[in-house]
Structure formats: C-alpha cells, structure tokens
Amino acid sequence: MINQIFRRLISKWISLIKIRNIPFKNQHKLFFSSPLPIVGAFITGLCLSLLFAACSSTPTVNAPNPSARSVSNSASNAKVVRFGYQKSTILLRTKGVLEKRLAPEGITVQWTEFQAGPQLLEAMNVGSIDIGPVGESPPIFAQAAGASLTYVVGTAASPAGSAILVPQNSQIQKVTDLKGKKVAFQKGSSAHLLLVQALEKAGLKYTDIEPKYLAPADARAAFVKGSVDAWVIWDPFYAAAQEATKARVLIDGTGINKQGGYYLMTRKFVTENPQIVKAILEEIQNLEEWSKTHREEVAKTLAPVLGIDLETMRKATNRRTFGLVPVDDNLINLQQGVADTYYKLKLIPKEVKVKDAVLTKEEYAAFSPKT
C-alpha cells in the first residue's frame, strides 16, 4: 500500500516537472500561471499519504452512481478532462454540454485555447491536454515528429470553409499567378494541404512559391501590411478577413478538399477511460446534429464570443458542414494519402503510417457514437 502511494507520488512529481518545462512558442499559457512549490508539495503529500495509509487498513471505495448515464465504471477513470480547442471549434465550450454531462460523475473539464492544430497536438504530445480537434494535416506532422497520438473520430469536410486570399487590388487572378509569390499559412495545418493541392491542380510545384510559415494572427498582420502576397486560412479567420480587409478569394477548397479533421486523444486516456470517451463523443455528436438545423442560433451564440459581427459569423457558419465521421478504412486511406503527399514533398522527415495511430475496430466500437 505504502509502496503504491510512493510510486504514484513520484510519478505525479515527475509529470509536474515535465509540464513546467514545456517550451511553447507564442502560445497561450496552460493552466499553470504561477510558480508551484513542487518539492515542498511532494514531501508534504508523501508524509500525509503515509500517515493516512498507516492509520487505515481498508481502502476507501466510492459508492457507484446509479445513474443510467453513468461513466464511472472503472477505477482508472479520470476526474478531469483536459480539452484543447481552437476558435473554429469554440461552440463546444460555449454551450457547456460536456460539463453538464460529466459533472454528475464528479468529472470536470479544463479548456485551453490554441491558434491552430499543430500547437494543440504539441501540447497533447507532452501530456498537457487529453483531447482536441484538428484538421487532417497536424496529426501527420505530429506523427512524423514522434508523437504518440490516437485518432478517435473524424469530422465532416467543409471545403468551402477555407480559402486562399489575396488583397482586393492584387494582380493575382489565378493560382498560377502565385508562382514566385510569398504565401502565408500555418505550417502543418489544413491550410497547408489546401495550398499543396491547389498548386498541384494548377500545375505548379510547391517550390514555385515562397512559403511563409505563420500562425493565423501573425499571418493576418503580414497580409494586412502587404508583407505577403497571399494567405491560406480557414473559418472563422477566413470570414473575418473577408469582412475586415475586403480580401478577395482566389480559390476555396470546393472540389479540392475531400476530408475533414479529427478529434484526437492520447492513447493512455482512450484506453483507460472508454466510458468517458463515449460520453464525450455522444455529446459532441448531439451538438453537431443540433447545429445542422440551428445555424442561426449557432451564429448568434458565437458572434459575441469571437468578437465577430453577426453577418460575418453567419457566413462562416453557413459554409460549415456539421457531423462526425467514423474512423474506418476509407478515412484511414484518405489520411494515408495526405501523409504520402507530405513525405513526397519532403515536408516531413520520414514516412508516416497512419494505422500506427489507429485503434482496433473492437476498441472503436466500445465508445464510438452512431454516425
């Protein structure tokens, strides 16, 4: 008993130290905002734990929750779900559906915002978050960098929700005009893939343009200043830029993008908490289905949260396709095609096997909602 407590405290102590030394580049601070007296807390916790262990010969067992929607059927269930999100997926946090579902089980939800998918998956890889939605490209770059991530469910493609923008008075009239031009986008994002695919469709090579790897906020600043000739971006940044900068759409993803994004989790969280995962995905699916027929309410909910005027938010909402997609052979093959494309262009250092980050059909069946 004492040895088990000691090992758990040692593990927690090491985890805290690792998290405290995470290098985030231009990222939002995680939930640590002030110095933690790690060593003192560790010693105090150890002493108290040993004292309680010595005074009790029987472990305390929580009484089972009789609720029909209970998710607490395993001793390893998490008590906190650390959720990463982006502005494009902020509706889930705003509606509070996960808190309502999980609170009766004593499970809380912690939210951390990221500018884009690559940064979100970096945080997941170092153990700072458990789950988050991203486009199709970030998982490929993360896997190539050695990250251990797991595809949980896919999201429907919204090809009209991302585009290549140019200034209103730009001489660039077609994709071939991008040759030799500076193009801003988030490296390893869905915008990256849209650019690669658009160039290929137009008969250009990736080396024909001058890429400027910038996060959305920095890319917008460069676009407004005229430091770049074009900007590849997704909603709601896309809709906001159209309104504020009067940017012209060179091309959007219609007829190019064939897949959406994914919700990913750490493999540890998925395997240890299948019932929690099931509850989370059911609530996400319910919200997606509700959003399909309540677009006006979605726009009115998000406009003030994102600081975007209602008409612009309507535009972004109407371009979006809501819904979840199961991780099946078709989706895996599409994602493998993305990985092969990036490797062929030497944008990732090694070949990536998407199946290495995929669960078995039986494991998916344990928590996947009907889609």
CSV table of N, CA, C and O in Angstrom, one decimal, residues 169-268:
chain,number,residue,atom,x,y,z
A,169,ASN,N,-7.0,44.5,-54.4
A,169,ASN,CA,-6.4,45.1,-55.6
A,169,ASN,C,-5.2,44.4,-56.2
A,169,ASN,O,-4.5,44.9,-57.0
A,170,SER,N,-5.0,43.1,-55.7
A,170,SER,CA,-3.9,42.3,-56.2
A,170,SER,C,-4.0,42.0,-57.6
A,170,SER,O,-5.1,41.8,-58.2
A,171,GLN,N,-2.8,41.9,-58.3
A,171,GLN,CA,-2.7,41.5,-59.7
A,171,GLN,C,-2.9,40.0,-59.9
A,171,GLN,O,-3.0,39.5,-61.0
A,172,ILE,N,-2.9,39.3,-58.8
A,172,ILE,CA,-3.0,37.8,-58.8
A,172,ILE,C,-4.5,37.5,-59.1
A,172,ILE,O,-5.4,37.8,-58.3
A,173,GLN,N,-4.7,36.8,-60.2
A,173,GLN,CA,-6.1,36.5,-60.6
A,173,GLN,C,-6.4,35.0,-60.6
A,173,GLN,O,-7.5,34.6,-60.6
A,174,LYS,N,-5.3,34.2,-60.7
A,174,LYS,CA,-5.5,32.7,-60.7
A,174,LYS,C,-4.3,32.1,-59.9
A,174,LYS,O,-3.3,32.7,-59.7
A,175,VAL,N,-4.5,30.8,-59.6
A,175,VAL,CA,-3.5,30.1,-58.8
A,175,VAL,C,-2.1,30.1,-59.5
A,175,VAL,O,-1.1,30.3,-58.8
A,176,THR,N,-2.0,30.0,-60.8
A,176,THR,CA,-0.7,30.0,-61.4
A,176,THR,C,0.0,31.3,-61.2
A,176,THR,O,1.3,31.4,-61.3
A,177,ASP,N,-0.7,32.4,-60.9
A,177,ASP,CA,-0.1,33.7,-60.7
A,177,ASP,C,0.7,33.7,-59.3
A,177,ASP,O,1.4,34.7,-59.0
A,178,LEU,N,0.5,32.7,-58.5
A,178,LEU,CA,1.2,32.6,-57.2
A,178,LEU,C,2.7,32.2,-57.4
A,178,LEU,O,3.5,32.3,-56.5
A,179,LYS,N,3.1,31.9,-58.6
A,179,LYS,CA,4.5,31.5,-58.8
A,179,LYS,C,5.4,32.6,-58.5
A,179,LYS,O,5.3,33.8,-58.9
A,180,GLY,N,6.4,32.3,-57.6
A,180,GLY,CA,7.3,33.3,-57.1
A,180,GLY,C,6.8,34.2,-56.0
A,180,GLY,O,7.5,35.1,-55.6
A,181,LYS,N,5.6,34.0,-55.6
A,181,LYS,CA,5.0,34.9,-54.6
A,181,LYS,C,5.1,34.4,-53.2
A,181,LYS,O,5.3,33.2,-53.0
A,182,LYS,N,5.0,35.3,-52.2
A,182,LYS,CA,5.1,34.9,-50.8
A,182,LYS,C,3.7,34.6,-50.3
A,182,LYS,O,2.7,35.4,-50.4
A,183,VAL,N,3.5,33.4,-49.8
A,183,VAL,CA,2.2,32.9,-49.4
A,183,VAL,C,2.3,32.5,-47.9
A,183,VAL,O,3.2,31.7,-47.5
A,184,ALA,N,1.5,33.1,-47.1
A,184,ALA,CA,1.4,32.9,-45.6
A,184,ALA,C,0.4,31.8,-45.3
A,184,ALA,O,-0.7,31.8,-45.8
A,185,PHE,N,0.8,30.9,-44.3
A,185,PHE,CA,-0.1,29.9,-43.8
A,185,PHE,C,0.6,29.2,-42.6
A,185,PHE,O,1.8,29.3,-42.4
A,186,GLN,N,-0.2,28.5,-41.8
A,186,GLN,CA,0.3,27.8,-40.7
A,186,GLN,C,0.8,26.5,-41.2
A,186,GLN,O,0.1,25.7,-41.8
A,187,LYS,N,2.1,26.2,-40.9
A,187,LYS,CA,2.7,25.0,-41.4
A,187,LYS,C,2.1,23.8,-40.7
A,187,LYS,O,1.8,23.9,-39.5
A,188,GLY,N,1.8,22.7,-41.4
A,188,GLY,CA,1.3,21.5,-40.9
A,188,GLY,C,-0.2,21.6,-40.5
A,188,GLY,O,-0.7,20.8,-39.8
A,189,SER,N,-0.9,22.6,-41.1
A,189,SER,CA,-2.3,22.8,-40.9
A,189,SER,C,-3.1,22.4,-42.1
A,189,SER,O,-2.6,22.0,-43.2
A,190,SER,N,-4.4,22.4,-42.0
A,190,SER,CA,-5.3,22.1,-43.1
A,190,SER,C,-5.1,23.1,-44.3
A,190,SER,O,-5.2,22.8,-45.5
A,191,ALA,N,-4.7,24.4,-43.9
A,191,ALA,CA,-4.4,25.4,-44.9
A,191,ALA,C,-3.2,24.9,-45.7
A,191,ALA,O,-3.1,25.2,-46.9
A,192,HIS,N,-2.2,24.3,-45.1
A,192,HIS,CA,-1.0,23.8,-45.8
A,192,HIS,C,-1.4,22.8,-46.9
A,192,HIS,O,-0.9,22.9,-48.0
A,193,LEU,N,-2.3,21.9,-46.5
A,193,LEU,CA,-2.7,20.9,-47.5
A,193,LEU,C,-3.5,21.5,-48.6
A,193,LEU,O,-3.3,21.2,-49.8
A,194,LEU,N,-4.4,22.5,-48.3
A,194,LEU,CA,-5.1,23.2,-49.4
A,194,LEU,C,-4.2,23.8,-50.4
A,194,LEU,O,-4.4,23.7,-51.6
A,195,LEU,N,-3.2,24.5,-49.9
A,195,LEU,CA,-2.2,25.1,-50.8
A,195,LEU,C,-1.5,24.1,-51.7
A,195,LEU,O,-1.4,24.3,-52.9
A,196,VAL,N,-1.0,23.0,-51.1
A,196,VAL,CA,-0.3,22.0,-51.8
A,196,VAL,C,-1.2,21.4,-52.9
A,196,VAL,O,-0.8,21.3,-54.1
A,197,GLN,N,-2.5,21.2,-52.6
A,197,GLN,CA,-3.4,20.6,-53.5
A,197,GLN,C,-3.8,21.6,-54.6
A,197,GLN,O,-3.9,21.2,-55.8
A,198,ALA,N,-4.0,22.8,-54.2
A,198,ALA,CA,-4.3,23.9,-55.2
A,198,ALA,C,-3.2,24.1,-56.2
A,198,ALA,O,-3.4,24.2,-57.4
A,199,LEU,N,-2.0,24.1,-55.7
A,199,LEU,CA,-0.8,24.3,-56.6
A,199,LEU,C,-0.7,23.1,-57.6
A,199,LEU,O,-0.5,23.3,-58.8
A,200,GLU,N,-0.9,21.9,-57.1
A,200,GLU,CA,-0.8,20.7,-57.9
A,200,GLU,C,-1.8,20.7,-59.0
A,200,GLU,O,-1.6,20.4,-60.2
A,201,LYS,N,-3.1,21.1,-58.6
A,201,LYS,CA,-4.2,21.2,-59.6
A,201,LYS,C,-3.9,22.2,-60.7
A,201,LYS,O,-4.3,22.0,-61.8
A,202,ALA,N,-3.2,23.3,-60.3
A,202,ALA,CA,-2.9,24.3,-61.3
A,202,ALA,C,-1.6,24.0,-62.1
A,202,ALA,O,-1.2,24.8,-62.9
A,203,GLY,N,-0.9,22.9,-61.8
A,203,GLY,CA,0.3,22.6,-62.5
A,203,GLY,C,1.5,23.2,-62.0
A,203,GLY,O,2.6,23.2,-62.6
A,204,LEU,N,1.5,23.7,-60.7
A,204,LEU,CA,2.7,24.3,-60.1
A,204,LEU,C,3.3,23.3,-59.1
A,204,LEU,O,2.6,22.5,-58.6
A,205,LYS,N,4.5,23.6,-58.8
A,205,LYS,CA,5.2,22.8,-57.7
A,205,LYS,C,5.2,23.6,-56.4
A,205,LYS,O,5.1,24.8,-56.5
A,206,TYR,N,5.3,22.9,-55.3
A,206,TYR,CA,5.4,23.6,-54.0
A,206,TYR,C,6.6,24.5,-54.0
A,206,TYR,O,6.5,25.6,-53.4
A,207,THR,N,7.7,24.2,-54.7
A,207,THR,CA,8.9,25.0,-54.7
A,207,THR,C,8.7,26.2,-55.6
A,207,THR,O,9.6,27.1,-55.6
A,208,ASP,N,7.6,26.3,-56.3
A,208,ASP,CA,7.3,27.5,-57.1
A,208,ASP,C,6.9,28.7,-56.3
A,208,ASP,O,6.9,29.9,-56.8
A,209,ILE,N,6.5,28.5,-55.1
A,209,ILE,CA,6.0,29.6,-54.2
A,209,ILE,C,7.0,29.8,-53.1
A,209,ILE,O,7.8,28.9,-52.8
A,210,GLU,N,7.0,30.9,-52.4
A,210,GLU,CA,7.8,31.2,-51.2
A,210,GLU,C,7.0,31.1,-50.0
A,210,GLU,O,6.2,32.0,-49.7
A,211,PRO,N,7.0,30.0,-49.3
A,211,PRO,CA,6.1,29.8,-48.1
A,211,PRO,C,6.6,30.6,-46.9
A,211,PRO,O,7.8,30.8,-46.7
A,212,LYS,N,5.6,31.2,-46.2
A,212,LYS,CA,5.8,32.0,-45.0
A,212,LYS,C,5.0,31.3,-43.9
A,212,LYS,O,3.8,31.4,-43.9
A,213,TYR,N,5.7,30.6,-43.1
A,213,TYR,CA,5.0,29.8,-42.0
A,213,TYR,C,4.7,30.7,-40.9
A,213,TYR,O,5.5,31.0,-40.0
A,214,LEU,N,3.4,31.1,-40.8
A,214,LEU,CA,2.9,32.0,-39.8
A,214,LEU,C,1.6,31.5,-39.2
A,214,LEU,O,0.7,31.0,-39.9
A,215,ALA,N,1.5,31.6,-37.9
A,215,ALA,CA,0.2,31.3,-37.2
A,215,ALA,C,-0.9,32.3,-37.7
A,215,ALA,O,-0.5,33.4,-38.2
A,216,PRO,N,-2.2,32.0,-37.5
A,216,PRO,CA,-3.2,32.9,-38.1
A,216,PRO,C,-3.1,34.3,-37.7
A,216,PRO,O,-3.2,35.2,-38.6
A,217,ALA,N,-2.8,34.7,-36.5
A,217,ALA,CA,-2.8,36.1,-36.1
A,217,ALA,C,-1.6,36.8,-36.7
A,217,ALA,O,-1.7,37.9,-37.2
A,218,ASP,N,-0.4,36.1,-36.8
A,218,ASP,CA,0.7,36.7,-37.4
A,218,ASP,C,0.6,36.8,-38.9
A,218,ASP,O,1.0,37.8,-39.6
A,219,ALA,N,-0.1,35.8,-39.5
A,219,ALA,CA,-0.3,35.8,-41.0
A,219,ALA,C,-1.3,36.9,-41.4
A,219,ALA,O,-1.0,37.6,-42.4
A,220,ARG,N,-2.3,37.2,-40.6
A,220,ARG,CA,-3.2,38.3,-40.9
A,220,ARG,C,-2.5,39.6,-40.8
A,220,ARG,O,-2.7,40.5,-41.7
A,221,ALA,N,-1.6,39.8,-39.8
A,221,ALA,CA,-0.9,41.0,-39.7
A,221,ALA,C,0.0,41.2,-40.9
A,221,ALA,O,0.1,42.3,-41.5
A,222,ALA,N,0.7,40.2,-41.4
A,222,ALA,CA,1.6,40.2,-42.5
A,222,ALA,C,0.7,40.5,-43.8
A,222,ALA,O,1.2,41.3,-44.7
A,223,PHE,N,-0.4,39.9,-43.9
A,223,PHE,CA,-1.3,40.1,-45.0
A,223,PHE,C,-1.8,41.6,-45.1
A,223,PHE,O,-1.8,42.2,-46.2
A,224,VAL,N,-2.2,42.1,-44.0
A,224,VAL,CA,-2.7,43.5,-43.9
A,224,VAL,C,-1.5,44.5,-44.3
A,224,VAL,O,-1.8,45.5,-45.0
A,225,LYS,N,-0.3,44.2,-43.8
A,225,LYS,CA,0.8,45.1,-44.0
A,225,LYS,C,1.3,45.0,-45.5
A,225,LYS,O,2.1,45.8,-45.9
A,226,GLY,N,0.9,43.9,-46.2
A,226,GLY,CA,1.4,43.7,-47.5
A,226,GLY,C,2.8,43.0,-47.6
A,226,GLY,O,3.4,43.0,-48.6
A,227,SER,N,3.1,42.4,-46.4
A,227,SER,CA,4.4,41.6,-46.4
A,227,SER,C,4.3,40.3,-47.1
A,227,SER,O,5.4,39.7,-47.4
A,228,VAL,N,3.1,39.8,-47.4
A,228,VAL,CA,2.9,38.6,-48.2
A,228,VAL,C,1.9,38.9,-49.3
A,228,VAL,O,1.1,39.8,-49.2
A,229,ASP,N,2.0,38.0,-50.3
A,229,ASP,CA,1.1,38.2,-51.4
A,229,ASP,C,-0.2,37.5,-51.3
A,229,ASP,O,-1.2,37.9,-52.0
A,230,ALA,N,-0.3,36.5,-50.5
A,230,ALA,CA,-1.5,35.7,-50.4
A,230,ALA,C,-1.5,35.0,-49.0
A,230,ALA,O,-0.4,34.9,-48.3
A,231,TRP,N,-2.7,34.6,-48.6
A,231,TRP,CA,-2.8,34.0,-47.2
A,231,TRP,C,-3.8,32.8,-47.4
A,231,TRP,O,-4.9,33.0,-47.9
A,232,VAL,N,-3.4,31.7,-46.8
A,232,VAL,CA,-4.3,30.5,-46.9
A,232,VAL,C,-4.8,30.3,-45.4
A,232,VAL,O,-4.0,30.1,-44.5
A,233,ILE,N,-6.1,30.3,-45.3
A,233,ILE,CA,-6.7,30.3,-44.0
A,233,ILE,C,-8.1,29.7,-43.9
A,233,ILE,O,-8.7,29.5,-45.0
A,234,TRP,N,-8.6,29.4,-42.7
A,234,TRP,CA,-9.9,28.7,-42.5
A,234,TRP,C,-10.8,29.6,-41.7
A,234,TRP,O,-10.4,30.6,-41.1
A,235,ASP,N,-12.1,29.2,-41.7
A,235,ASP,CA,-13.0,30.0,-40.8
A,235,ASP,C,-12.8,29.7,-39.4
A,235,ASP,O,-12.4,28.6,-39.0
A,236,PRO,N,-13.1,30.6,-38.5
A,236,PRO,CA,-13.7,31.9,-38.7
A,236,PRO,C,-12.8,33.0,-39.1
A,236,PRO,O,-13.2,34.1,-39.4
A,237,PHE,N,-11.4,32.7,-39.1
A,237,PHE,CA,-10.5,33.7,-39.5
A,237,PHE,C,-10.7,34.2,-41.0
A,237,PHE,O,-10.6,35.4,-41.3
A,238,TYR,N,-11.1,33.2,-41.8
A,238,TYR,CA,-11.3,33.5,-43.2
A,238,TYR,C,-12.5,34.5,-43.4
A,238,TYR,O,-12.3,35.5,-44.1
A,239,ALA,N,-13.6,34.2,-42.7
A,239,ALA,CA,-14.8,35.1,-42.8
A,239,ALA,C,-14.4,36.5,-42.3
A,239,ALA,O,-14.8,37.5,-42.8
A,240,ALA,N,-13.7,36.5,-41.1
A,240,ALA,CA,-13.4,37.8,-40.5
A,240,ALA,C,-12.5,38.6,-41.4
A,240,ALA,O,-12.6,39.9,-41.5
A,241,ALA,N,-11.5,38.0,-42.1
A,241,ALA,CA,-10.6,38.7,-43.0
A,241,ALA,C,-11.3,39.2,-44.2
A,241,ALA,O,-11.0,40.3,-44.7
A,242,GLN,N,-12.3,38.5,-44.7
A,242,GLN,CA,-13.1,38.9,-45.8
A,242,GLN,C,-13.8,40.2,-45.5
A,242,GLN,O,-13.8,41.2,-46.3
A,243,GLU,N,-14.3,40.3,-44.3
A,243,GLU,CA,-15.1,41.5,-43.9
A,243,GLU,C,-14.2,42.6,-43.6
A,243,GLU,O,-14.4,43.8,-44.0
A,244,ALA,N,-13.1,42.4,-42.8
A,244,ALA,CA,-12.3,43.5,-42.3
A,244,ALA,C,-11.3,44.0,-43.3
A,244,ALA,O,-11.0,45.2,-43.3
A,245,THR,N,-10.7,43.1,-44.1
A,245,THR,CA,-9.7,43.5,-45.0
A,245,THR,C,-10.2,43.6,-46.5
A,245,THR,O,-9.4,44.0,-47.4
A,246,LYS,N,-11.4,43.2,-46.7
A,246,LYS,CA,-12.0,43.1,-48.0
A,246,LYS,C,-11.2,42.2,-49.0
A,246,LYS,O,-11.0,42.5,-50.2
A,247,ALA,N,-10.6,41.2,-48.4
A,247,ALA,CA,-9.8,40.3,-49.1
A,247,ALA,C,-10.6,39.6,-50.2
A,247,ALA,O,-11.8,39.3,-50.1
A,248,ARG,N,-9.9,39.3,-51.3
A,248,ARG,CA,-10.6,38.6,-52.4
A,248,ARG,C,-10.2,37.1,-52.4
A,248,ARG,O,-9.1,36.7,-52.1
A,249,VAL,N,-11.2,36.3,-52.6
A,249,VAL,CA,-11.0,34.8,-52.6
A,249,VAL,C,-10.4,34.4,-54.0
A,249,VAL,O,-11.0,34.5,-55.0
A,250,LEU,N,-9.2,33.9,-53.9
A,250,LEU,CA,-8.6,33.4,-55.2
A,250,LEU,C,-9.2,32.0,-55.5
A,250,LEU,O,-9.5,31.7,-56.6
A,251,ILE,N,-9.2,31.2,-54.5
A,251,ILE,CA,-9.9,29.8,-54.6
A,251,ILE,C,-10.2,29.3,-53.2
A,251,ILE,O,-9.4,29.6,-52.3
A,252,ASP,N,-11.3,28.6,-53.1
A,252,ASP,CA,-11.5,27.9,-51.8
A,252,ASP,C,-11.4,26.4,-52.0
A,252,ASP,O,-10.9,25.9,-53.1
A,253,GLY,N,-11.7,25.7,-51.0
A,253,GLY,CA,-11.5,24.2,-51.0
A,253,GLY,C,-12.5,23.4,-51.8
A,253,GLY,O,-12.3,22.2,-51.9
A,254,THR,N,-13.5,24.0,-52.3
A,254,THR,CA,-14.5,23.3,-53.1
A,254,THR,C,-13.9,22.5,-54.2
A,254,THR,O,-13.2,23.1,-55.1
A,255,GLY,N,-14.2,21.2,-54.3
A,255,GLY,CA,-13.6,20.4,-55.4
A,255,GLY,C,-12.2,20.0,-55.1
A,255,GLY,O,-11.6,19.2,-55.9
A,256,ILE,N,-11.6,20.4,-54.0
A,256,ILE,CA,-10.2,20.0,-53.7
A,256,ILE,C,-10.2,19.2,-52.4
A,256,ILE,O,-9.6,18.1,-52.4
A,257,ASN,N,-10.7,19.8,-51.3
A,257,ASN,CA,-10.7,19.1,-50.0
A,257,ASN,C,-11.7,17.9,-50.0
A,257,ASN,O,-12.9,18.1,-50.4
A,258,LYS,N,-11.3,16.7,-49.6
A,258,LYS,CA,-12.1,15.6,-49.6
A,258,LYS,C,-12.4,15.1,-48.2
A,258,LYS,O,-13.2,14.2,-48.0
A,259,GLN,N,-11.7,15.6,-47.2
A,259,GLN,CA,-11.9,15.1,-45.9
A,259,GLN,C,-11.9,16.2,-44.9
A,259,GLN,O,-11.4,17.3,-45.2
A,260,GLY,N,-12.4,16.0,-43.7
A,260,GLY,CA,-12.4,17.0,-42.7
A,260,GLY,C,-11.3,16.8,-41.7
A,260,GLY,O,-10.2,16.3,-42.1
A,261,GLY,N,-11.5,17.0,-40.5
A,261,GLY,CA,-10.5,16.9,-39.5
A,261,GLY,C,-10.8,15.7,-38.6
A,261,GLY,O,-11.5,14.8,-38.9
A,262,TYR,N,-10.2,15.8,-37.4
A,262,TYR,CA,-10.3,14.7,-36.4
A,262,TYR,C,-10.3,15.2,-35.0
A,262,TYR,O,-9.8,16.3,-34.7
A,263,TYR,N,-10.9,14.4,-34.1
A,263,TYR,CA,-10.7,14.5,-32.7
A,263,TYR,C,-9.6,13.5,-32.3
A,263,TYR,O,-9.8,12.3,-32.7
A,264,LEU,N,-8.6,14.0,-31.7
A,264,LEU,CA,-7.5,13.1,-31.3
A,264,LEU,C,-7.4,13.0,-29.8
A,264,LEU,O,-7.8,14.0,-29.1
A,265,MET,N,-6.9,12.0,-29.2
A,265,MET,CA,-6.7,11.8,-27.8
A,265,MET,C,-5.3,11.1,-27.6
A,265,MET,O,-4.8,10.5,-28.5
A,266,THR,N,-4.8,11.2,-26.4
A,266,THR,CA,-3.7,10.4,-26.0
A,266,THR,C,-4.2,8.9,-25.9
A,266,THR,O,-5.3,8.7,-25.5
A,267,ARG,N,-3.3,8.0,-26.3
A,267,ARG,CA,-3.7,6.6,-26.2
A,267,ARG,C,-4.0,6.2,-24.8
A,267,ARG,O,-4.9,5.4,-24.5
A,268,LYS,N,-3.3,6.7,-23.8
A,268,LYS,CA,-3.5,6.4,-22.4
A,268,LYS,C,-4.9,6.8,-22.0
A,268,LYS,O,-5.6,6.0,-21.3
